[in-house]
XYZ file of C-alpha atoms in Angstrom:
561
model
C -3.293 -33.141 -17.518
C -4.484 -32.492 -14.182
C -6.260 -28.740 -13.717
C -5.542 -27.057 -10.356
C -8.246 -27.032 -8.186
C -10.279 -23.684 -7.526
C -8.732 -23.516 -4.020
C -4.602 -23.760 -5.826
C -6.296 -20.991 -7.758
C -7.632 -18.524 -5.570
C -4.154 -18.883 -3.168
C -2.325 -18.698 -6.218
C -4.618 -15.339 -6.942
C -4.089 -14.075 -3.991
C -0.431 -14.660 -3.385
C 0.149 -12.782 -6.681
C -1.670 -9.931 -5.649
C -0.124 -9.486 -2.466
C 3.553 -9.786 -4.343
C 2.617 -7.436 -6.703
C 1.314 -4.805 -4.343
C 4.284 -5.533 -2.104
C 6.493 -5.418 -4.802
C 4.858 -2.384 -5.499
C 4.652 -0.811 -2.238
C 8.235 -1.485 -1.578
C 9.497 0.363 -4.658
C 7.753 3.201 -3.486
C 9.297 3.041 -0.161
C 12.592 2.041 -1.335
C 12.405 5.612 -3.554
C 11.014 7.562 -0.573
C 13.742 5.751 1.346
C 16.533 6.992 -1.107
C 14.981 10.578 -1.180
C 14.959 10.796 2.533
C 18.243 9.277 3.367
C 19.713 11.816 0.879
C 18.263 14.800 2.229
C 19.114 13.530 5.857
C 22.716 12.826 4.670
C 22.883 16.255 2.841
C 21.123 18.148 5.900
C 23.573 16.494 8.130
C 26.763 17.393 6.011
C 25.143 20.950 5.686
C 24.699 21.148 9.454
C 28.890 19.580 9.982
C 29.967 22.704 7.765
C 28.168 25.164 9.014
C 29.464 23.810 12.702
C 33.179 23.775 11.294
C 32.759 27.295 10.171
C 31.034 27.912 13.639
C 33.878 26.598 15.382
C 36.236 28.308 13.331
C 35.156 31.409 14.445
C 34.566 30.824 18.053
C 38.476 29.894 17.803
C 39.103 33.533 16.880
C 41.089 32.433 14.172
C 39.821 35.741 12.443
C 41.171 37.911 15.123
C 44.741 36.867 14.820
C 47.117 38.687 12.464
C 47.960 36.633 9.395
C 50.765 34.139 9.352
C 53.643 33.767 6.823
C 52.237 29.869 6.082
C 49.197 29.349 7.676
C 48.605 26.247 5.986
C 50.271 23.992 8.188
C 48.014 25.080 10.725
C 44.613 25.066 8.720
C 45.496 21.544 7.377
C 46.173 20.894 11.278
C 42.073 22.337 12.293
C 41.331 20.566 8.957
C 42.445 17.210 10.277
C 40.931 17.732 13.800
C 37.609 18.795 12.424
C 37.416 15.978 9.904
C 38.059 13.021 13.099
C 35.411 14.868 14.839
C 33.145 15.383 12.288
C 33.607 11.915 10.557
C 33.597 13.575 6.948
C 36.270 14.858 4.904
C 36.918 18.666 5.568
C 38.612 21.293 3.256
C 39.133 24.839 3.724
C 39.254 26.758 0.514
C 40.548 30.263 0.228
C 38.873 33.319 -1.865
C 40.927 32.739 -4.625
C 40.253 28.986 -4.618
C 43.741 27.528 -2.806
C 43.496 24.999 -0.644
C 44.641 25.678 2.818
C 43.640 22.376 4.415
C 42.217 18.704 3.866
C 41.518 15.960 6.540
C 42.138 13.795 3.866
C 45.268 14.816 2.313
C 48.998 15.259 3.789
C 50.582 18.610 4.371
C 52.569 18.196 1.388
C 49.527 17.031 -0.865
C 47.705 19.820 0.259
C 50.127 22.433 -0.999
C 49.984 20.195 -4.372
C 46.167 20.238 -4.798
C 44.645 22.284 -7.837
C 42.793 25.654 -7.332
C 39.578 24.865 -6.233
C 38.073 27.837 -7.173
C 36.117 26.509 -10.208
C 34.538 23.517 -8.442
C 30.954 23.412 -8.705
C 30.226 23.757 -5.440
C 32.177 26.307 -4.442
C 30.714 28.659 -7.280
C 27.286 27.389 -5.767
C 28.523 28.537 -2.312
C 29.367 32.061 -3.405
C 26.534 32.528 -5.420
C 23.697 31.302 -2.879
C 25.798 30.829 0.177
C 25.381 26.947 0.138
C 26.856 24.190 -2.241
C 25.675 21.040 -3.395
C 27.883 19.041 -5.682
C 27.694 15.098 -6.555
C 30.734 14.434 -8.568
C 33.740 12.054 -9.151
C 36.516 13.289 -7.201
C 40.087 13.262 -9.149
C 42.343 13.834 -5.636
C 40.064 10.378 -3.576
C 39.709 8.680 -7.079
C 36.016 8.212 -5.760
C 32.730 9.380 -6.350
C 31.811 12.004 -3.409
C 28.681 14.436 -2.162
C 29.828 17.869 -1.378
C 28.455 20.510 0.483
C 30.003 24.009 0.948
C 29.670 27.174 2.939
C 30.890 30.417 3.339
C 33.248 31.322 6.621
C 34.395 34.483 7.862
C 38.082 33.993 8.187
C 41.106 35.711 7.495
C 42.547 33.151 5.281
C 39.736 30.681 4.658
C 36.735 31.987 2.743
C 34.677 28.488 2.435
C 34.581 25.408 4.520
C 33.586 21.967 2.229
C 32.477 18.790 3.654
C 32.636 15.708 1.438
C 31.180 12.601 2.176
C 31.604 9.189 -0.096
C 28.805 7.801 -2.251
C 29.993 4.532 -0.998
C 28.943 5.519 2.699
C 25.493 6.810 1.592
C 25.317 3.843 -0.440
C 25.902 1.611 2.404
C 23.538 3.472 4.864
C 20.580 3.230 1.606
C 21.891 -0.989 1.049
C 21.027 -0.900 5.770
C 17.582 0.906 4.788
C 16.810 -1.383 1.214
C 17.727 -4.804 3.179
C 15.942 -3.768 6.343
C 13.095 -2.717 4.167
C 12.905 -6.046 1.995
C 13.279 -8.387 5.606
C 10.262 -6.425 6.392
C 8.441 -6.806 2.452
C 9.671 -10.692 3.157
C 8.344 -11.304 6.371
C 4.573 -9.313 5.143
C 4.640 -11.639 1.659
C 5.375 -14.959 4.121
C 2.243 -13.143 6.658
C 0.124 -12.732 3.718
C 0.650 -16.194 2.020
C 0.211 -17.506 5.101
C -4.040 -15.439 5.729
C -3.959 -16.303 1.896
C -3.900 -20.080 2.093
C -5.999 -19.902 5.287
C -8.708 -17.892 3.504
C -8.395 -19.903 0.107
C -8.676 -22.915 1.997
C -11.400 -22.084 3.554
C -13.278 -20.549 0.826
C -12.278 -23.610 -1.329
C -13.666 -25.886 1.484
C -16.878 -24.444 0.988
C -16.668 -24.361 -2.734
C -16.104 -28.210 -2.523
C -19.175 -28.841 -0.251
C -20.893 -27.448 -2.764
C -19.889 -29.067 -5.500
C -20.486 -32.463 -3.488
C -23.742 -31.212 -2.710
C -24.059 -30.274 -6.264
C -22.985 -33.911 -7.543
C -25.193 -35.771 -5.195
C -27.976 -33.727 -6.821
C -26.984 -35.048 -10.052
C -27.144 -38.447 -9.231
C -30.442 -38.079 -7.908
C -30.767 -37.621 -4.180
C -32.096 -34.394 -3.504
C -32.045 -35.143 0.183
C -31.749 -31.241 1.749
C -28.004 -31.180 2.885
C -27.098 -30.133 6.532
C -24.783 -27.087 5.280
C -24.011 -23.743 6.790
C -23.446 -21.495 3.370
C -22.724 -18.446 5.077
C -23.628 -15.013 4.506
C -21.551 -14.048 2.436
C -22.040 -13.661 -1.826
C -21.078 -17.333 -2.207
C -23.623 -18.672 0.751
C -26.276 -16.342 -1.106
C -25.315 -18.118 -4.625
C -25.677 -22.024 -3.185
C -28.566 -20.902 -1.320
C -30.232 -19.981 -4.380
C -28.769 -22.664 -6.114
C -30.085 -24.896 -3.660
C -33.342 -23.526 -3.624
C -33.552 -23.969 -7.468
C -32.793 -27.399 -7.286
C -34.989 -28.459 -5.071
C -37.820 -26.647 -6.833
C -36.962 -28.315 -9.712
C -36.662 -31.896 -8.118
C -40.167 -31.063 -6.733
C -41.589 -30.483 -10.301
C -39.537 -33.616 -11.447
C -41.472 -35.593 -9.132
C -44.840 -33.908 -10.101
C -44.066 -34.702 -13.633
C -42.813 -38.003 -12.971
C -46.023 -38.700 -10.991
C -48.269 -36.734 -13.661
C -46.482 -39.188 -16.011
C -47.100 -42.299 -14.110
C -50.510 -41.661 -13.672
C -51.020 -40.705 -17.353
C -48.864 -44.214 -18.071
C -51.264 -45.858 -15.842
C -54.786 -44.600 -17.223
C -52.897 -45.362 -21.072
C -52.272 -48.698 -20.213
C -55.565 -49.821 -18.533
C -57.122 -47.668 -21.523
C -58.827 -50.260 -23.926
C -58.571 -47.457 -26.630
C -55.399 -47.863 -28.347
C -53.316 -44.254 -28.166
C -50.795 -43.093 -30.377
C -48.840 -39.841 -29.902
C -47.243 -37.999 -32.973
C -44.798 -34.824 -32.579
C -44.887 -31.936 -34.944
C -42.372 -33.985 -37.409
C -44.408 -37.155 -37.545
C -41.999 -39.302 -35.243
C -43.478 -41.549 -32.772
C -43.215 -40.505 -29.258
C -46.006 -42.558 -27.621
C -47.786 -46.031 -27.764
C -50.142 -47.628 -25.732
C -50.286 -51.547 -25.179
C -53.742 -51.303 -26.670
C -52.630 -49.830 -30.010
C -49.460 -51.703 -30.218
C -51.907 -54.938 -29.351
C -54.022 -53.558 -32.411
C -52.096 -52.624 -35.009
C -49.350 -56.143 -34.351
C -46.185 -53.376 -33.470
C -43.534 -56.005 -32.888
C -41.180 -53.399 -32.938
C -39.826 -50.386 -31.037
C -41.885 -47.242 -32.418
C -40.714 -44.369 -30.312
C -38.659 -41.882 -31.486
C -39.470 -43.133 -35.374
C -41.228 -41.608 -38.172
C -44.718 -42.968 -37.822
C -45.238 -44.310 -41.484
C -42.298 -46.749 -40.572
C -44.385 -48.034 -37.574
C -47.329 -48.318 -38.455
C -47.445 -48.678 -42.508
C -51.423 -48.373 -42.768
C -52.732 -46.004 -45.694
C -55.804 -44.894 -44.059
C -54.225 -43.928 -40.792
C -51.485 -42.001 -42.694
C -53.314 -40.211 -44.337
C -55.590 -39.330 -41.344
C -51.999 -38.084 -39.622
C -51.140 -36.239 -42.139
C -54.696 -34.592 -42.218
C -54.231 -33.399 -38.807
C -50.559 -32.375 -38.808
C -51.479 -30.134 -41.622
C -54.073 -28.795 -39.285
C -57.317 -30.025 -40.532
C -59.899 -31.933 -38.767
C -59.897 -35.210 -40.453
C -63.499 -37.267 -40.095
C -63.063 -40.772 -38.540
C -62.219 -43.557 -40.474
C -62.857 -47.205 -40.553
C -60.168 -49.838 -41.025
C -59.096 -53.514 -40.817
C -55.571 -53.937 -38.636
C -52.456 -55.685 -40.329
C -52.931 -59.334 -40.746
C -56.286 -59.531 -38.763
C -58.891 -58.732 -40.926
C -61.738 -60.138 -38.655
C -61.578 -57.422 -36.769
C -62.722 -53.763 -37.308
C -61.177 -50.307 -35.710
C -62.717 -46.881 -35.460
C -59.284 -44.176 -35.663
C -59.488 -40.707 -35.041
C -57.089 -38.122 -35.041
C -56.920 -34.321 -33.631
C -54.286 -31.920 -32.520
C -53.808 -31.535 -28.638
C -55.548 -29.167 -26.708
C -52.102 -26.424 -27.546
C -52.788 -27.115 -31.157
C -50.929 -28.966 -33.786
C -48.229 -27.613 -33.709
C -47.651 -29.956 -30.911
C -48.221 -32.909 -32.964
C -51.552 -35.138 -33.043
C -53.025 -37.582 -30.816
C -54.168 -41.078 -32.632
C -56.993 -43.024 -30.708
C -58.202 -46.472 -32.010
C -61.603 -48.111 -30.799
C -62.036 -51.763 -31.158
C -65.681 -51.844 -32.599
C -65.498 -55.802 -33.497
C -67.786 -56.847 -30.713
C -69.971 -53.960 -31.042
C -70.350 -54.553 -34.546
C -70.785 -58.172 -33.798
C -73.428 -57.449 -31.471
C -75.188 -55.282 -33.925
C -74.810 -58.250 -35.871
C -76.291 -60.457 -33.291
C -79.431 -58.233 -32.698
C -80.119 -57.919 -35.845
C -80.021 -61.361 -36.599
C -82.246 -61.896 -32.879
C -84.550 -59.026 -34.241
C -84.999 -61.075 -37.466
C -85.218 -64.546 -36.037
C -87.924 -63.225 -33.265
C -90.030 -61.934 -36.065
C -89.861 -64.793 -38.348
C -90.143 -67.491 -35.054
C -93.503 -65.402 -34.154
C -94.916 -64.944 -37.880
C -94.814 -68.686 -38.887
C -97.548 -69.800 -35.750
C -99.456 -66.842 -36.479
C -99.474 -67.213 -40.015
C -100.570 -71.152 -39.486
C -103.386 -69.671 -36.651
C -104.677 -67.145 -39.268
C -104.983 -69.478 -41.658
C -106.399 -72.366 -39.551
C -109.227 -69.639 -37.557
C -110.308 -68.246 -41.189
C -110.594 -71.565 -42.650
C -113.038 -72.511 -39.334
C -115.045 -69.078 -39.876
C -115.763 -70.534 -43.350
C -117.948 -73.055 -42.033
C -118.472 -76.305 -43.641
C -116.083 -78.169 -42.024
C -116.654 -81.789 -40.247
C -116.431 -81.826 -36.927
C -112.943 -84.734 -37.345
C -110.801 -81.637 -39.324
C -112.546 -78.910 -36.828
C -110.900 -80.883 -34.156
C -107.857 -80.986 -36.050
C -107.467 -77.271 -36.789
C -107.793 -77.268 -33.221
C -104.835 -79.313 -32.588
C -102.803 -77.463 -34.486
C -103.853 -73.813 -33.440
C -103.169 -75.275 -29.906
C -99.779 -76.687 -30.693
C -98.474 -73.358 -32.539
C -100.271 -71.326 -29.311
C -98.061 -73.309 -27.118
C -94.535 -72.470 -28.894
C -95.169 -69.203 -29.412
C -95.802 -69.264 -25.623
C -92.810 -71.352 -24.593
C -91.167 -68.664 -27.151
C -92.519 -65.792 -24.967
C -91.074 -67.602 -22.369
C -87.715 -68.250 -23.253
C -87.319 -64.679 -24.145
C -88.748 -63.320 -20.747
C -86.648 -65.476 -18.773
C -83.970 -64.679 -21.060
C -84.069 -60.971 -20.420
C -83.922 -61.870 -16.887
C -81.008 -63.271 -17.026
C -79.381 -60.592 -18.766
C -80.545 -58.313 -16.059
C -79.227 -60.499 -12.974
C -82.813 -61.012 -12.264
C -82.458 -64.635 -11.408
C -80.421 -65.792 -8.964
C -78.719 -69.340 -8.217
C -79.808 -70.937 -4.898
C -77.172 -73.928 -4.137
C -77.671 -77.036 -2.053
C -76.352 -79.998 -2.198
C -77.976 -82.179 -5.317
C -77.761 -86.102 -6.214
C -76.989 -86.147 -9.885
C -78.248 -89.610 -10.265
C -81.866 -88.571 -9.260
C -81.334 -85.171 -11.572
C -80.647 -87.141 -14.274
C -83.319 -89.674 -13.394
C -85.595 -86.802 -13.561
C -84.558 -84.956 -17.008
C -85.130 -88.596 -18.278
C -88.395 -88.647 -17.174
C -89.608 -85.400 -18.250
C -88.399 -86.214 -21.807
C -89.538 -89.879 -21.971
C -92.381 -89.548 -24.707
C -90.108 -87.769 -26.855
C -87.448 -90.927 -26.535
C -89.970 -93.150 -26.959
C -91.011 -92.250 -29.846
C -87.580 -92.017 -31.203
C -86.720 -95.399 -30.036
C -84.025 -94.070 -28.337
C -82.189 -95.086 -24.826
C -80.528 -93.073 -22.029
C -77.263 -94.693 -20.315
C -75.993 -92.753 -17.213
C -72.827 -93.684 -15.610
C -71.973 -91.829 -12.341
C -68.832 -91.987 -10.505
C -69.039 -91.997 -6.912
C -67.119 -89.001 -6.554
C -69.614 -86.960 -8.138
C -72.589 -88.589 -6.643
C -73.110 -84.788 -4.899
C -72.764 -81.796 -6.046
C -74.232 -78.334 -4.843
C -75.926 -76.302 -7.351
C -79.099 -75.216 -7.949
C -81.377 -77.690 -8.703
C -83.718 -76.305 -10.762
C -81.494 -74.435 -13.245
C -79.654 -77.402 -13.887
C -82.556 -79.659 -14.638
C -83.015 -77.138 -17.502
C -79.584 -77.010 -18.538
C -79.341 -80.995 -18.834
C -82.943 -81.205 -20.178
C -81.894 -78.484 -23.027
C -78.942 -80.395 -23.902
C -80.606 -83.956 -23.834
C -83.421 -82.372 -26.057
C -81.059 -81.648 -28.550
C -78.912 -84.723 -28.536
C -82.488 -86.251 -29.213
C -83.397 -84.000 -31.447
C -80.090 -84.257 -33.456
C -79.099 -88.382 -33.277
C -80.376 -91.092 -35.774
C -83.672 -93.121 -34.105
C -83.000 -96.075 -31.761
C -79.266 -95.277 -31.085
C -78.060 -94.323 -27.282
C -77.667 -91.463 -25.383
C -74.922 -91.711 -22.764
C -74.794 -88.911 -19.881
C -71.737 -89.237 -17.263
C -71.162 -87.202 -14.334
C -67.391 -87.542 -13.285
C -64.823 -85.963 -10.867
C -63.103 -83.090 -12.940
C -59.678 -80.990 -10.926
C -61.827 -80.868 -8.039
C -65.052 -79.967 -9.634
C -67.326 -82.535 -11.346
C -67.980 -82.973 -15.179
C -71.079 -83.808 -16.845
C -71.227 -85.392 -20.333
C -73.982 -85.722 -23.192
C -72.624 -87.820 -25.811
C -75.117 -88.528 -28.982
C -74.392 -90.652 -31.730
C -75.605 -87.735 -33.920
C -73.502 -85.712 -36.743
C -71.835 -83.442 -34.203
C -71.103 -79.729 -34.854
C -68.756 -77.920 -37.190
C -65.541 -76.613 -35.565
C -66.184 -73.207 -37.254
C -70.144 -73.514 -35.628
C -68.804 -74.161 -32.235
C -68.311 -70.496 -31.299
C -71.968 -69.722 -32.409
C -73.914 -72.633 -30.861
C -74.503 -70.263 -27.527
C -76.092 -67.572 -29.801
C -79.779 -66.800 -29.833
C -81.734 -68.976 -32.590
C -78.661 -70.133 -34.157
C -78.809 -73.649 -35.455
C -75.875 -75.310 -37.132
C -78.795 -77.501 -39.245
C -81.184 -74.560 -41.166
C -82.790 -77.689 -42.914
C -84.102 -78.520 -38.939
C -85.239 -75.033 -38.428
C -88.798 -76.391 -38.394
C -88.250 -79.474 -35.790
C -91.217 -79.162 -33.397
C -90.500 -78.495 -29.681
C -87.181 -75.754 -30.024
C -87.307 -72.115 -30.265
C -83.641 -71.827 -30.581
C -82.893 -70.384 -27.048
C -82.234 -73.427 -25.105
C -78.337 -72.969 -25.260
C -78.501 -69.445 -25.202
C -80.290 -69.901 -21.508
């Protein structure tokens, strides 16, 4: 079912008002109408009788002597007067006979009852005027009668009669002229009605297009004149409040970007947690971190994230408490390790609780790893000093031959020399770590490079029986790097192919062309490394061999460099 619009309603309003106060107003006028014509009517037959009895004295009818019958000749005046007048007249005697009746024959008129009794000719000669509304018997009609006194010889009251019917037809010219006009008014005033309800409903629809365009979004400020009336002061402050509102929107929306932003670029994983424990915000981080394959928003958090330790650290904190920090293993990932803390917002926890997981595996690795350096340092330095001690105090003795002095010698000399290439390693080292050293590049033959590495480590191959084989193509004849650096890199890793491969076998180094860069190659013939090792082999002093922990010539840094 269609609902009329506000403008069929407020024309519809209006119209009924204006027909009930012209129905109104119209009854009131139709009454005073009524009243008025009545009196006028009744003023106007009083004013006819009193001029009949006027003229019947002016005739001197009281002056002549009385005549045998003077009813023929009353009836006669009665007759003239009534023509004149336009009403019925009737001359009544003292003793209530009629002597005359405009509306009656001669012969009726001597037939007509005594009117001595009728009401208003006992009116008449009480208070010298007569009013009577009555049905009369003689006219078979309904009739208004007014009556006077008259000084007359034979007549002692003149009565004028007029028919309801007349009044009623002069009231029906008043009630139809007054409802043309009540007609015309109600046409006048549906007419300003619709005008004004249009109008006004006009305006009530701009708004309400304004109103929906708000709703779907564009606040753009519309080019309206509201007026100045109640309803202009309404959708201005509608208006106002809207856009206030659409500007706090767009701060929150912004606040809320931002705060999305700084969550997701966060490596912290956050978790958000209303007052009843559902879910209302994840980070990529913690869903990253605790393997949340599905949507958690808007559930209870134990269905997301199904970890004892951070449940009960929630739960801790929803209850208001101020839960210390635990540590925990994430769901199918137990390699790694995660720091969670939780704490009510800054309005309290009534608001809910904030859940923040750090990712300590790599710190904890690196602990790991300096511990380990710490420990390999100290036992790389004690094993030369220890063998130095022992050799010095065994030469403060005395009583050696000069063949083992020399010897000692040798051998204080050699461990002096690691523990200095050892100093060295970890000074150039920290360097590194520190950006210290930086790479000069120019353009490099890798034939003479490796030419060079060979030489360097010639006595060592030598005495190893063992042959170098390099193959380079001539796309990678030239290369730009730095020159120095990489001699150390390819001298480190032909040390330990060396080190690490059966005597007399080959060592083959390629350089080749590699996606636009160039690839060089060590292969050994030598046990290889461990797939679970090869993620290590870069650390400081790791060695995939302990048993070769001793090998002279490597402190264990050359990779790690």
């Amino acid at each position: 079912m269609r609902h009329a619009s506000f403008q069929t309603k407020l024309f519809l309003a209006a119209l009924s008002a204006a027909v009930l106060a012209l129905a109104v107003a119209g009854l009131l006028f139709a009454l005073s109408a009524q009243s008025q014509t009545n009196a006028r009517i009744e003023r106007t037959l009083v004013a006819e009788a009193r001029l009949a009895s006027n003229l019947l004295g002016r005739q001197g009818v009281g002056s002549l002597p009385p005549a045998p019958d003077p009813v023929p000749e009353l009836d006669a005046e009665a007759d003239r007067l009534g023509e004149l007048l336009g009403a019925r007249i009737t001359f009544v005697a003292a003793d209530g006979r009629v002597f005359g009746d405009s509306a009656e024959t001669l012969d009726d008129v001597r037939r007509m009852e005594n009117h001595g009794t009728r009401p208003e000719i006992e009116a008449a000669r009480r208070m010298g005027i007569g009013r009577s509304e009555r049905y009369s018997d003689t006219l078979k009609m309904s009739m208004l009668y007014i009556a006077v006194p008259v000084e007359h010889s034979n007549i002692a009251f003149v009565r004028v009669a007029l028919p309801m019917a007349d009044i009623r037809q002069q009231l029906r010219a008043v009630l139809m002229a007054t409802l043309t006009a009540l007609g015309l008014a109600l046409v006048g005033g549906a007419a300003i009605g619709f005008v004004l309800s249009r109008r006004i409903g006009g305006r009530v629809r701009a708004i309400a297009d304004v109103a929906r365009r708000y709703r779907s979004g564009d606040l753009t400020p519309p080019r309206l004149d509201y007026g100045d009336d109640e309803l202009g002061a309404v959708a201005r402050i509608l208006d106002d409040s809207v856009h206030e509102l659409g500007s706090r929107l767009a701060d929150l929306a912004r606040d809320r970007g931002r705060m999305a932003s700084i969550l997701a670029g966060m490596i912290e994983g956050v978790i958000v947690v209303d007052a009843q424990g559902r879910v209302q915000l994840v980070n990529d981080a913690a869903r990253e971190m605790l393997k949340l394959s599905e949507p958690a928003i808007g559930r209870h958090y134990v269905e997301s994230i199904r970890h004892p330790a951070i449940a009960s650290l929630v739960d801790a904190a929803l209850a208001g408490q101020q839960p210390a920090s635990v540590q925990l293993s994430p769901p199918r990932d137990a390699r790694r390790t995660l720091t969670a803390r939780a704490a009510p917002p800054a309005t309290g926890a009534a608001h809910g609780v904030v859940l923040v997981l750090h990712d300590i595996t790599e710190l904890r690795r690196a602990d790991q790893i300096r511990r380990d350096f710490v420990a390999n340092v100290s036992h790389e330095l004690r094993t030369p000093l220890t063998a130095i001690r022992g050799y010095v105090e065994a030469l403060q003795e005395g009583g050696i031959d000069p063949t083992e002095t020399r010897q000692f010698l040798d051998i204080i000399l050699r461990h002096t020399l690691r523990m200095e290439h050892l100093v060295k390693d970890l000074l150039r080292l920290a360097r590194l770590d520190a950006g210290q050293e930086s790479i000069e590049r120019v353009a490099c033959d890798v034939r003479s490079l490796l030419e060079s590495v060979t030489l360097d480590l010639a006595p060592t191959l030598d005495a190893r029986g063992q042959q170098m084989a390099i193959s380079v193509a001539p796309q990678a004849a030239t290369i730009r790097a730095d020159p120095a650096k990489l001699h150390d890199v390819l001298r480190n890793l032909i040390a330990n192919a060396s080190t690490y491969s059966p005597e007399h076998t080959t060592i083959s180094v390629t350089a080749r062309p590699a996606g636009g860069h160039v690839a060089i190659d060590v292969e050994d013939q030598g046990p290889g490394i461990p797939e679970g090792d090869l993620s290590r082999v870069f650390e400081r002093f790791y060695r995939v061999d302990k048993s070769r922990a001793r090998d002279p010539g490597g402190t264990g840094l050359g990779l790690a460099i």
